[in-house]
Amino acid sequence: MQTKGRLIVISGPSGAGKSTIVFKAIEGRDDMCFSTSVTSRSPRPGEVDGREYFFIDRERFQQMIADDELLEHAEYVGNYYGTPRKFVEDKLAAGVSVFLDIEVQGARQVSEKMPEAIKIFVITPSLEELRRRLVKRGTDSPEAIEGRLRRAREEYAEADFYDYIIVNDKVEVAAAELQAILTAENCKYSSRKHWLENA
Amino acid sequence: MQTKGRLIVISGPSGAGKSTIVFKAIEGRDDMCFSTSVTSRSPRPGEVDGREYFFIDRERFQQMIADDELLEHAEYVGNYYGTPRKFVEDKLAAGVSVFLDIEVQGARQVSEKMPEAIKIFVITPSLEELRRRLVKRGTDSPEAIEGRLRRAREEYAEADFYDYIIVNDKVEVAAAELQAILTAENCKYSSRKHWLENA
C-alpha cells in the first residue's frame, strides 16, 4: 500500500534552529524532504538558488500569486515568501513527507487548506537566548535583531493553533523530539485503524 | 515547578504484550509506574499479591465499588478487575505518570472521568498471530483461547476512542513507539504553552 506523505509545518522565530532540527530528522531518508520556498528577497552569502530558496523577483512572485501556484504566501520584513503548491502535492502523492518552514501567517493559511498537516512551533528557551543566537549569527543589524524579537513576541501570541512546541535548548534533544512527534503521529488511531479493521 | 503526572491507559487483547512494552518504558525511571489493579480472580502460578494484582475476594471487591474506591471496574471472564482510585491520584499528584492496563470497558469509564488520559491500544499484527502467542504462552485452555479471540474482535470494534494504536510485531519497536508517544505528548501545545507565555 502506497502511504501518502505527511505535511509538517515548522514555524518559530528566525534563529531558533528550525532548519538544523529538520535537517537532522530527514538526514539519509528518502521518504522525507524539505520544501523549497520561493522568495523575493536577495540571497544571503552562501545561499544557493534552489537549495535555501528559489530566488525570484517581485514581479514573478506576484504572477505566481495571481496564477494560484502558491499553497501559502506572506510578506515579511519587506520581502515575499511562498510555498510552491505543485512541489508539495507531487511529493505527498509520491509518499514523501514534506517539511514547510514558514511563519505563522502562512501556517494558518496551510492549516485551513490542509487541516491534516502537523503543525510544530520551534522556540528558544527564552527571547534573551534568541537575541544571543541572532547576535552570534551576525547576519542581522542590531535594528533587524530588535525587529525579529518584536516579531517573535507577536508570533508567540498567535501560535495557539500549533499542535506541538519544541523548545530548542540542546539541538540533539530537539531533533529527538521532532522524531518522536513524527513517530507518534504515525501511531495515531486515525493513521492505524486499518489494523483493527483487517485483523 | 512540580509537573503533574500523566495517566496512560493501555488496552488490547491478553497476549498482545502490553505489560512487556510498558515495563520496558518505565525501566529505571522513578517518574513513571504501573498501576496495580485489584482483582477477584485467583493468582496464576508465579503471580505475587501486590505485584501483578492485589488479589481480593468478590465480597471485598463489591465493597470497594460501593465505597467508590475504584476509578473503574469491569467483570471479565467471570472475574472482577478494578483500579484503586487513591493509588492513581496520589501518584499523579506526586508527579509520577501512571500506566493503567485495563480493558476497553474500563478505559471508557476512565476516559470519561479523566479526558486528559492518554489512551493507547496495543495489538498483534493479526488475530492469527495473537492465537499463536496465546497457544505458546500455554496458560489458557483451547476454549479460553477462543474466548479471548472472540473478545479481542469485540474490543477492536469498540476501540474508536483510543488516541494511539501500537502494533506489537517486534517488542523493541513497540516499546520505542510507546516512548515516542510519551515524548510527543509532552511536546503538545497544551503541555508547553507556558514557554510562550513566559518567554
Tab-separated table of C-alpha atoms in Angstrom:
chain	number	residue	atom	x	y	z
A	1	MET	CA	0.000	0.000	0.000
A	2	GLN	CA	1.403	3.371	-1.052
A	3	THR	CA	1.111	5.601	2.026
A	4	LYS	CA	0.573	9.278	1.352
A	5	GLY	CA	3.244	11.579	2.784
A	6	ARG	CA	2.518	13.912	5.686
A	7	LEU	CA	2.764	17.668	5.525
A	8	ILE	CA	4.702	19.047	8.504
A	9	VAL	CA	4.624	22.785	9.121
A	10	ILE	CA	7.547	24.158	11.148
A	11	SER	CA	7.412	27.733	12.423
A	12	GLY	CA	9.183	29.817	15.017
A	13	PRO	CA	11.491	32.797	15.132
A	14	SER	CA	14.497	33.061	12.837
A	15	GLY	CA	17.448	31.866	14.904
A	16	ALA	CA	15.523	29.223	16.876
A	17	GLY	CA	17.182	26.449	14.870
A	18	LYS	CA	14.282	25.163	12.774
A	19	SER	CA	16.381	24.159	9.750
A	20	THR	CA	19.048	22.447	11.861
A	21	ILE	CA	16.476	20.266	13.604
A	22	VAL	CA	14.663	19.336	10.415
A	23	PHE	CA	17.881	18.547	8.535
A	24	LYS	CA	18.820	16.191	11.400
A	25	ALA	CA	15.419	14.494	11.136
A	26	ILE	CA	15.495	13.983	7.356
A	27	GLU	CA	19.200	13.102	7.078
A	28	GLY	CA	19.651	9.989	4.966
A	29	ARG	CA	15.919	9.473	4.445
A	30	ASP	CA	14.237	9.428	1.060
A	31	ASP	CA	10.696	9.456	2.487
A	32	MET	CA	11.069	12.992	3.899
A	33	CYS	CA	12.176	16.256	2.393
A	34	PHE	CA	12.281	19.964	2.995
A	35	SER	CA	10.037	22.059	0.809
A	36	THR	CA	11.969	24.732	-1.018
A	37	SER	CA	10.168	28.057	-0.774
A	38	VAL	CA	10.222	30.868	-3.264
A	39	THR	CA	11.184	34.318	-2.067
A	40	SER	CA	11.688	37.761	-3.491
A	41	ARG	CA	14.479	38.578	-1.030
A	42	SER	CA	18.129	38.604	-2.086
A	43	PRO	CA	20.297	35.555	-1.314
A	44	ARG	CA	22.460	35.805	1.824
A	45	PRO	CA	26.149	34.985	1.394
A	46	GLY	CA	26.449	31.224	0.879
A	47	GLU	CA	22.813	30.675	-0.068
A	48	VAL	CA	22.240	28.789	-3.301
A	49	ASP	CA	19.242	29.243	-5.601
A	50	GLY	CA	17.058	26.134	-5.420
A	51	ARG	CA	18.612	24.986	-2.134
A	52	GLU	CA	17.699	27.503	0.623
A	53	TYR	CA	15.108	29.167	-1.611
A	54	PHE	CA	14.145	29.724	-5.183
A	55	PHE	CA	15.078	33.372	-5.548
A	56	ILE	CA	12.770	35.249	-7.926
A	57	ASP	CA	11.859	38.893	-8.401
A	58	ARG	CA	8.718	40.583	-7.052
A	59	GLU	CA	7.001	40.638	-10.445
A	60	ARG	CA	7.335	36.874	-10.947
A	61	PHE	CA	6.159	36.299	-7.354
A	62	GLN	CA	3.038	38.383	-7.918
A	63	GLN	CA	2.347	36.380	-11.074
A	64	MET	CA	2.545	33.114	-9.063
A	65	ILE	CA	0.015	34.524	-6.572
A	66	ALA	CA	-2.285	35.529	-9.417
A	67	ASP	CA	-1.987	32.061	-11.006
A	68	ASP	CA	-2.702	30.290	-7.662
A	69	GLU	CA	0.628	28.490	-7.829
A	70	LEU	CA	1.317	29.022	-4.105
A	71	LEU	CA	-0.008	26.966	-1.186
A	72	GLU	CA	0.575	29.984	1.046
A	73	HIS	CA	2.472	33.210	0.876
A	74	ALA	CA	3.329	36.113	3.123
A	75	GLU	CA	5.258	39.328	3.156
A	76	TYR	CA	7.863	39.573	5.895
A	77	VAL	CA	10.317	42.421	6.527
A	78	GLY	CA	9.528	43.771	3.070
A	79	ASN	CA	10.007	40.503	1.142
A	80	TYR	CA	7.654	37.860	-0.226
A	81	TYR	CA	7.917	34.212	0.847
A	82	GLY	CA	5.744	31.420	-0.509
A	83	THR	CA	5.328	27.660	-0.941
A	84	PRO	CA	5.012	26.250	-4.460
A	85	ARG	CA	1.855	24.140	-4.426
A	86	LYS	CA	2.893	21.665	-7.119
A	87	PHE	CA	6.166	20.719	-5.401
A	88	VAL	CA	4.328	19.807	-2.189
A	89	GLU	CA	1.445	17.977	-3.817
A	90	ASP	CA	3.746	15.880	-6.019
A	91	LYS	CA	5.891	14.827	-3.047
A	92	LEU	CA	2.906	13.896	-0.856
A	93	ALA	CA	1.354	11.874	-3.669
A	94	ALA	CA	4.670	10.008	-4.064
A	95	GLY	CA	4.632	9.061	-0.357
A	96	VAL	CA	7.241	11.618	0.695
A	97	SER	CA	6.568	13.715	3.796
A	98	VAL	CA	7.279	17.391	3.302
A	99	PHE	CA	8.541	19.898	5.864
A	100	LEU	CA	7.453	23.502	5.379
A	101	ASP	CA	9.488	26.159	7.196
A	102	ILE	CA	7.005	29.034	7.184
A	103	GLU	CA	5.914	31.768	9.534
A	104	VAL	CA	2.668	31.901	11.473
A	105	GLN	CA	0.649	33.829	8.901
A	106	GLY	CA	1.426	31.250	6.186
A	107	ALA	CA	0.996	28.322	8.575
A	108	ARG	CA	-2.530	29.444	9.262
A	109	GLN	CA	-3.283	29.513	5.528
A	110	VAL	CA	-1.877	25.982	5.101
A	111	SER	CA	-3.734	24.759	8.190
A	112	GLU	CA	-7.006	25.924	6.700
A	113	LYS	CA	-6.309	24.337	3.304
A	114	MET	CA	-4.793	21.149	4.753
A	115	PRO	CA	-6.103	20.567	8.305
A	116	GLU	CA	-4.319	17.209	8.477
A	117	ALA	CA	-0.922	18.994	8.441
A	118	ILE	CA	1.188	18.544	11.600
A	119	LYS	CA	1.990	21.995	12.963
A	120	ILE	CA	5.090	22.458	15.126
A	121	PHE	CA	6.334	25.690	16.702
A	122	VAL	CA	10.071	25.845	17.494
A	123	ILE	CA	11.382	28.332	20.060
A	124	THR	CA	14.455	29.065	22.151
A	125	PRO	CA	14.208	28.668	25.944
A	126	SER	CA	13.799	32.477	26.178
A	127	LEU	CA	13.761	35.581	23.986
A	128	GLU	CA	17.016	36.628	25.675
A	129	GLU	CA	18.592	33.404	24.373
A	130	LEU	CA	17.131	34.140	20.928
A	131	ARG	CA	18.803	37.551	20.993
A	132	ARG	CA	22.160	35.920	21.885
A	133	ARG	CA	21.856	33.472	18.962
A	134	LEU	CA	20.958	36.206	16.485
A	135	VAL	CA	23.886	38.359	17.637
A	136	LYS	CA	26.203	35.349	17.369
A	137	ARG	CA	24.917	34.514	13.866
A	138	GLY	CA	25.966	38.002	12.832
A	139	THR	CA	23.779	38.294	9.732
A	140	ASP	CA	21.422	40.993	11.078
A	141	SER	CA	21.930	44.596	12.122
A	142	PRO	CA	21.015	45.495	15.729
A	143	GLU	CA	17.825	47.115	14.387
A	144	ALA	CA	16.951	43.987	12.397
A	145	ILE	CA	17.507	41.869	15.518
A	146	GLU	CA	15.128	44.069	17.518
A	147	GLY	CA	12.624	43.699	14.671
A	148	ARG	CA	12.931	39.905	14.808
A	149	LEU	CA	12.424	39.884	18.584
A	150	ARG	CA	9.356	42.088	18.260
A	151	ARG	CA	8.020	39.797	15.529
A	152	ALA	CA	8.759	36.730	17.696
A	153	ARG	CA	6.640	38.188	20.507
A	154	GLU	CA	3.791	38.793	18.056
A	155	GLU	CA	4.065	35.240	16.690
A	156	TYR	CA	4.073	33.708	20.186
A	157	ALA	CA	0.729	35.402	20.810
A	158	GLU	CA	-0.733	33.972	17.577
A	159	ALA	CA	0.640	30.421	17.865
A	160	ASP	CA	-2.334	28.803	19.573
A	161	PHE	CA	-3.274	26.654	16.540
A	162	TYR	CA	0.007	24.707	16.559
A	163	ASP	CA	-0.103	21.065	17.632
A	164	TYR	CA	3.328	20.920	19.261
A	165	ILE	CA	6.016	23.188	20.732
A	166	ILE	CA	9.692	22.228	20.619
A	167	VAL	CA	11.962	24.203	22.943
A	168	ASN	CA	15.350	24.093	21.231
A	169	ASP	CA	17.758	24.202	24.140
A	170	LYS	CA	20.024	21.339	23.030
A	171	VAL	CA	19.730	20.530	19.348
A	172	GLU	CA	20.038	16.730	19.874
A	173	VAL	CA	17.088	16.761	22.292
A	174	ALA	CA	15.050	18.987	19.997
A	175	ALA	CA	15.759	16.763	16.982
A	176	ALA	CA	14.809	13.667	19.016
A	177	GLU	CA	11.547	15.354	19.997
A	178	LEU	CA	10.797	16.060	16.349
A	179	GLN	CA	11.423	12.388	15.527
A	180	ALA	CA	9.188	11.343	18.425
A	181	ILE	CA	6.382	13.595	17.190
A	182	LEU	CA	6.562	12.024	13.717
A	183	THR	CA	6.578	8.504	15.186
A	184	ALA	CA	3.657	9.291	17.495
A	185	GLU	CA	1.665	10.831	14.638
A	186	ASN	CA	2.109	7.559	12.723
A	187	CYS	CA	0.742	5.693	15.762
A	188	LYS	CA	-2.428	7.785	15.936
A	189	TYR	CA	-5.700	5.888	15.853
A	190	SER	CA	-6.714	7.555	12.589
A	191	SER	CA	-3.418	6.503	10.942
A	192	ARG	CA	-3.673	2.879	12.073
A	193	LYS	CA	-7.317	1.911	12.414
A	194	HIS	CA	-6.971	-0.270	9.284
A	195	TRP	CA	-5.007	-2.701	11.511
A	196	LEU	CA	-8.168	-3.227	13.557
A	197	GLU	CA	-10.404	-3.464	10.522
A	198	ASN	CA	-8.169	-6.025	8.777
A	199	ALA	CA	-7.169	-8.092	11.815
B	1	MET	CA	7.556	23.695	39.115
B	2	GLN	CA	6.068	20.350	40.157
B	3	THR	CA	4.601	18.830	36.992
B	4	LYS	CA	1.571	16.641	37.495
B	5	GLY	CA	1.952	13.071	36.259
B	6	ARG	CA	0.079	11.786	33.214
B	7	LEU	CA	-2.410	8.960	33.240
B	8	ILE	CA	-1.753	6.485	30.432
B	9	VAL	CA	-4.374	3.870	29.654
B	10	ILE	CA	-3.093	0.750	27.871
B	11	SER	CA	-5.573	-1.736	26.468
B	12	GLY	CA	-5.564	-4.576	23.992
B	13	PRO	CA	-6.025	-8.314	23.987
B	14	SER	CA	-4.324	-10.515	26.538
B	15	GLY	CA	-1.210	-11.841	24.818
B	16	ALA	CA	-0.512	-8.699	22.766
B	17	GLY	CA	2.405	-7.836	25.035
B	18	LYS	CA	1.087	-4.770	26.887
B	19	SER	CA	2.995	-5.405	30.119
B	20	THR	CA	6.268	-6.169	28.347
B	21	ILE	CA	6.161	-2.882	26.453
B	22	VAL	CA	5.230	-0.819	29.487
B	23	PHE	CA	7.872	-2.459	31.690
B	24	LYS	CA	10.463	-1.569	29.032
B	25	ALA	CA	9.255	2.042	29.039
B	26	ILE	CA	9.296	2.511	32.816
B	27	GLU	CA	12.508	0.541	33.480
B	28	GLY	CA	14.814	2.524	35.755
B	29	ARG	CA	12.502	5.538	35.921
B	30	ASP	CA	11.017	6.894	39.130
B	31	ASP	CA	8.650	9.314	37.364
B	32	MET	CA	6.551	6.505	35.863
B	33	CYS	CA	4.883	3.473	37.339
B	34	PHE	CA	2.407	0.738	36.611
B	35	SER	CA	-0.864	0.911	38.479
B	36	THR	CA	-1.567	-2.234	40.388
B	37	SER	CA	-5.148	-3.338	39.850
B	38	VAL	CA	-7.340	-5.246	42.227
B	39	THR	CA	-8.977	-8.431	41.024
B	40	SER	CA	-11.208	-11.131	42.351
B	41	ARG	CA	-9.597	-13.790	40.147
B	42	SER	CA	-7.151	-16.347	41.557
B	43	PRO	CA	-3.413	-15.761	41.125
B	44	ARG	CA	-1.747	-17.614	38.215
B	45	PRO	CA	1.364	-19.625	39.037
B	46	GLY	CA	4.176	-17.145	39.737
B	47	GLU	CA	1.939	-14.144	40.324
B	48	VAL	CA	2.560	-12.249	43.550
B	49	ASP	CA	-0.064	-10.338	45.513
B	50	GLY	CA	0.596	-6.606	45.195
B	51	ARG	CA	2.808	-7.052	42.128
B	52	GLU	CA	0.668	-8.318	39.224
B	53	TYR	CA	-2.544	-7.575	41.130
B	54	PHE	CA	-3.966	-7.124	44.570
B	55	PHE	CA	-5.933	-10.344	44.904
B	56	ILE	CA	-9.099	-9.923	46.939
B	57	ASP	CA	-12.352	-11.837	47.214
B	58	ARG	CA	-15.627	-10.881	45.487
B	59	GLU	CA	-17.186	-9.552	48.683
B	60	ARG	CA	-14.345	-7.096	49.366
B	61	PHE	CA	-14.427	-6.036	45.685
B	62	GLN	CA	-18.132	-5.280	45.848
B	63	GLN	CA	-17.496	-3.229	48.994
B	64	MET	CA	-14.881	-1.146	47.137
B	65	ILE	CA	-17.403	-0.471	44.356
B	66	ALA	CA	-19.994	0.561	46.918
B	67	ASP	CA	-17.499	2.888	48.657
B	68	ASP	CA	-16.438	4.496	45.311
B	69	GLU	CA	-12.854	3.420	45.882
B	70	LEU	CA	-12.381	2.385	42.228
B	71	LEU	CA	-11.589	4.632	39.271
B	72	GLU	CA	-13.078	1.968	37.016
B	73	HIS	CA	-14.028	-1.636	37.243
B	74	ALA	CA	-15.253	-4.376	34.986
B	75	GLU	CA	-16.176	-8.014	35.036
B	76	TYR	CA	-14.248	-10.146	32.563
B	77	VAL	CA	-14.486	-13.907	32.066
B	78	GLY	CA	-16.321	-14.143	35.376
B	79	ASN	CA	-13.868	-12.109	37.459
B	80	TYR	CA	-13.782	-8.513	38.690
B	81	TYR	CA	-10.927	-6.172	37.789
B	82	GLY	CA	-10.609	-2.597	39.022
B	83	THR	CA	-8.286	0.375	39.555
B	84	PRO	CA	-7.864	1.751	43.074
B	85	ARG	CA	-8.574	5.473	42.805
B	86	LYS	CA	-6.353	6.605	45.676
B	87	PHE	CA	-3.224	4.879	44.336
B	88	VAL	CA	-3.564	6.691	40.985
B	89	GLU	CA	-4.454	10.099	42.392
B	90	ASP	CA	-1.577	10.047	44.876
B	91	LYS	CA	0.967	9.144	42.181
B	92	LEU	CA	-0.262	11.809	39.739
B	93	ALA	CA	-0.197	14.457	42.464
B	94	ALA	CA	3.412	13.452	43.247
B	95	GLY	CA	4.399	13.989	39.594
B	96	VAL	CA	4.531	10.299	38.724
B	97	SER	CA	2.875	9.164	35.497
B	98	VAL	CA	0.734	6.073	35.913
B	99	PHE	CA	0.089	3.293	33.391
B	100	LEU	CA	-3.244	1.524	33.623
B	101	ASP	CA	-3.525	-1.867	31.925
B	102	ILE	CA	-7.289	-2.158	31.571
B	103	GLU	CA	-9.751	-3.414	29.036
B	104	VAL	CA	-11.943	-1.310	26.778
B	105	GLN	CA	-14.965	-1.137	29.055
B	106	GLY	CA	-12.872	0.266	31.942
B	107	ALA	CA	-10.884	2.533	29.641
B	108	ARG	CA	-14.080	4.194	28.556
B	109	GLN	CA	-15.013	4.838	32.207
B	110	VAL	CA	-11.581	6.359	32.898
B	111	SER	CA	-11.722	8.403	29.693
B	112	GLU	CA	-14.992	9.948	30.799
B	113	LYS	CA	-13.708	10.736	34.304
B	114	MET	CA	-10.249	11.866	33.135
B	115	PRO	CA	-10.418	13.037	29.498
B	116	GLU	CA	-6.774	14.147	29.629
B	117	ALA	CA	-5.660	10.487	29.935
B	118	ILE	CA	-3.560	9.191	27.018
B	119	LYS	CA	-5.284	6.111	25.612
B	120	ILE	CA	-3.238	3.506	23.746
B	121	PHE	CA	-4.491	0.286	22.180
B	122	VAL	CA	-1.903	-2.499	21.755
B	123	ILE	CA	-2.481	-5.284	19.238
B	124	THR	CA	-0.648	-8.059	17.441
B	125	PRO	CA	-0.184	-7.773	13.652
B	126	SER	CA	-3.120	-10.183	13.222
B	127	LEU	CA	-5.551	-12.264	15.280
B	128	GLU	CA	-3.835	-15.374	13.884
B	129	GLU	CA	-0.593	-14.142	15.465
B	130	LEU	CA	-2.463	-13.488	18.720
B	131	ARG	CA	-3.675	-17.077	18.684
B	132	ARG	CA	-0.093	-18.335	18.177
B	133	ARG	CA	1.145	-16.276	21.139
B	134	LEU	CA	-1.663	-17.464	23.418
B	135	VAL	CA	-1.016	-21.105	22.472
B	136	LYS	CA	2.713	-20.603	23.090
B	137	ARG	CA	2.068	-18.952	26.484
B	138	GLY	CA	0.230	-22.108	27.480
B	139	THR	CA	-1.809	-20.641	30.339
B	140	ASP	CA	-5.215	-20.948	28.660
B	141	SER	CA	-7.295	-23.909	27.561
B	142	PRO	CA	-8.229	-24.061	23.846
B	143	GLU	CA	-11.727	-22.898	24.810
B	144	ALA	CA	-10.323	-19.965	26.816
B	145	ILE	CA	-8.155	-19.004	23.837
B	146	GLU	CA	-11.198	-18.977	21.551
B	147	GLY	CA	-12.965	-16.819	24.154
B	148	ARG	CA	-10.050	-14.368	24.169
B	149	LEU	CA	-10.033	-14.135	20.369
B	150	ARG	CA	-13.775	-13.531	20.321
B	151	ARG	CA	-13.360	-10.853	22.978
B	152	ALA	CA	-10.472	-9.289	21.008
B	153	ARG	CA	-12.707	-8.948	17.949
B	154	GLU	CA	-15.368	-7.268	20.107
B	155	GLU	CA	-12.821	-4.891	21.605
B	156	TYR	CA	-11.402	-3.955	18.184
B	157	ALA	CA	-14.882	-2.826	17.175
B	158	GLU	CA	-15.209	-0.649	20.313
B	159	ALA	CA	-11.725	0.893	20.279
B	160	ASP	CA	-12.509	4.075	18.358
B	161	PHE	CA	-11.933	6.368	21.361
B	162	TYR	CA	-8.251	5.438	21.747
B	163	ASP	CA	-5.648	8.061	20.797
B	164	TYR	CA	-2.999	5.661	19.519
B	165	ILE	CA	-2.561	2.113	18.233
B	166	ILE	CA	0.691	0.199	18.742
B	167	VAL	CA	1.112	-2.897	16.577
B	168	ASN	CA	3.410	-5.132	18.624
B	169	ASP	CA	5.297	-7.039	15.952
B	170	LYS	CA	8.814	-6.542	17.386
B	171	VAL	CA	8.819	-5.608	21.057
B	172	GLU	CA	11.763	-3.149	20.700
B	173	VAL	CA	9.901	-1.198	18.005
B	174	ALA	CA	6.670	-1.238	20.002
B	175	ALA	CA	8.456	-0.027	23.151
B	176	ALA	CA	10.166	2.750	21.159
B	177	GLU	CA	6.775	3.801	19.814
B	178	LEU	CA	5.399	3.979	23.333
B	179	GLN	CA	8.354	6.177	24.356
B	180	ALA	CA	7.795	8.382	21.297
B	181	ILE	CA	4.116	8.790	22.167
B	182	LEU	CA	5.011	9.929	25.700
B	183	THR	CA	7.645	12.353	24.379
B	184	ALA	CA	5.260	13.753	21.768
B	185	GLU	CA	2.511	14.179	24.362
B	186	ASN	CA	4.931	16.264	26.443
B	187	CYS	CA	5.576	18.424	23.361
B	188	LYS	CA	1.895	19.165	22.803
B	189	TYR	CA	0.920	22.821	22.629
B	190	SER	CA	-1.281	22.488	25.720
B	191	SER	CA	1.614	20.964	27.716
B	192	ARG	CA	4.090	23.668	26.733
B	193	LYS	CA	2.251	26.916	26.091
B	194	HIS	CA	3.741	28.333	29.321
B	195	TRP	CA	7.046	28.584	27.397
B	196	LEU	CA	5.391	31.098	25.076
B	197	GLU	CA	3.684	32.955	27.883
B	198	ASN	CA	6.884	33.263	29.938
B	199	ALA	CA	9.350	33.910	27.106
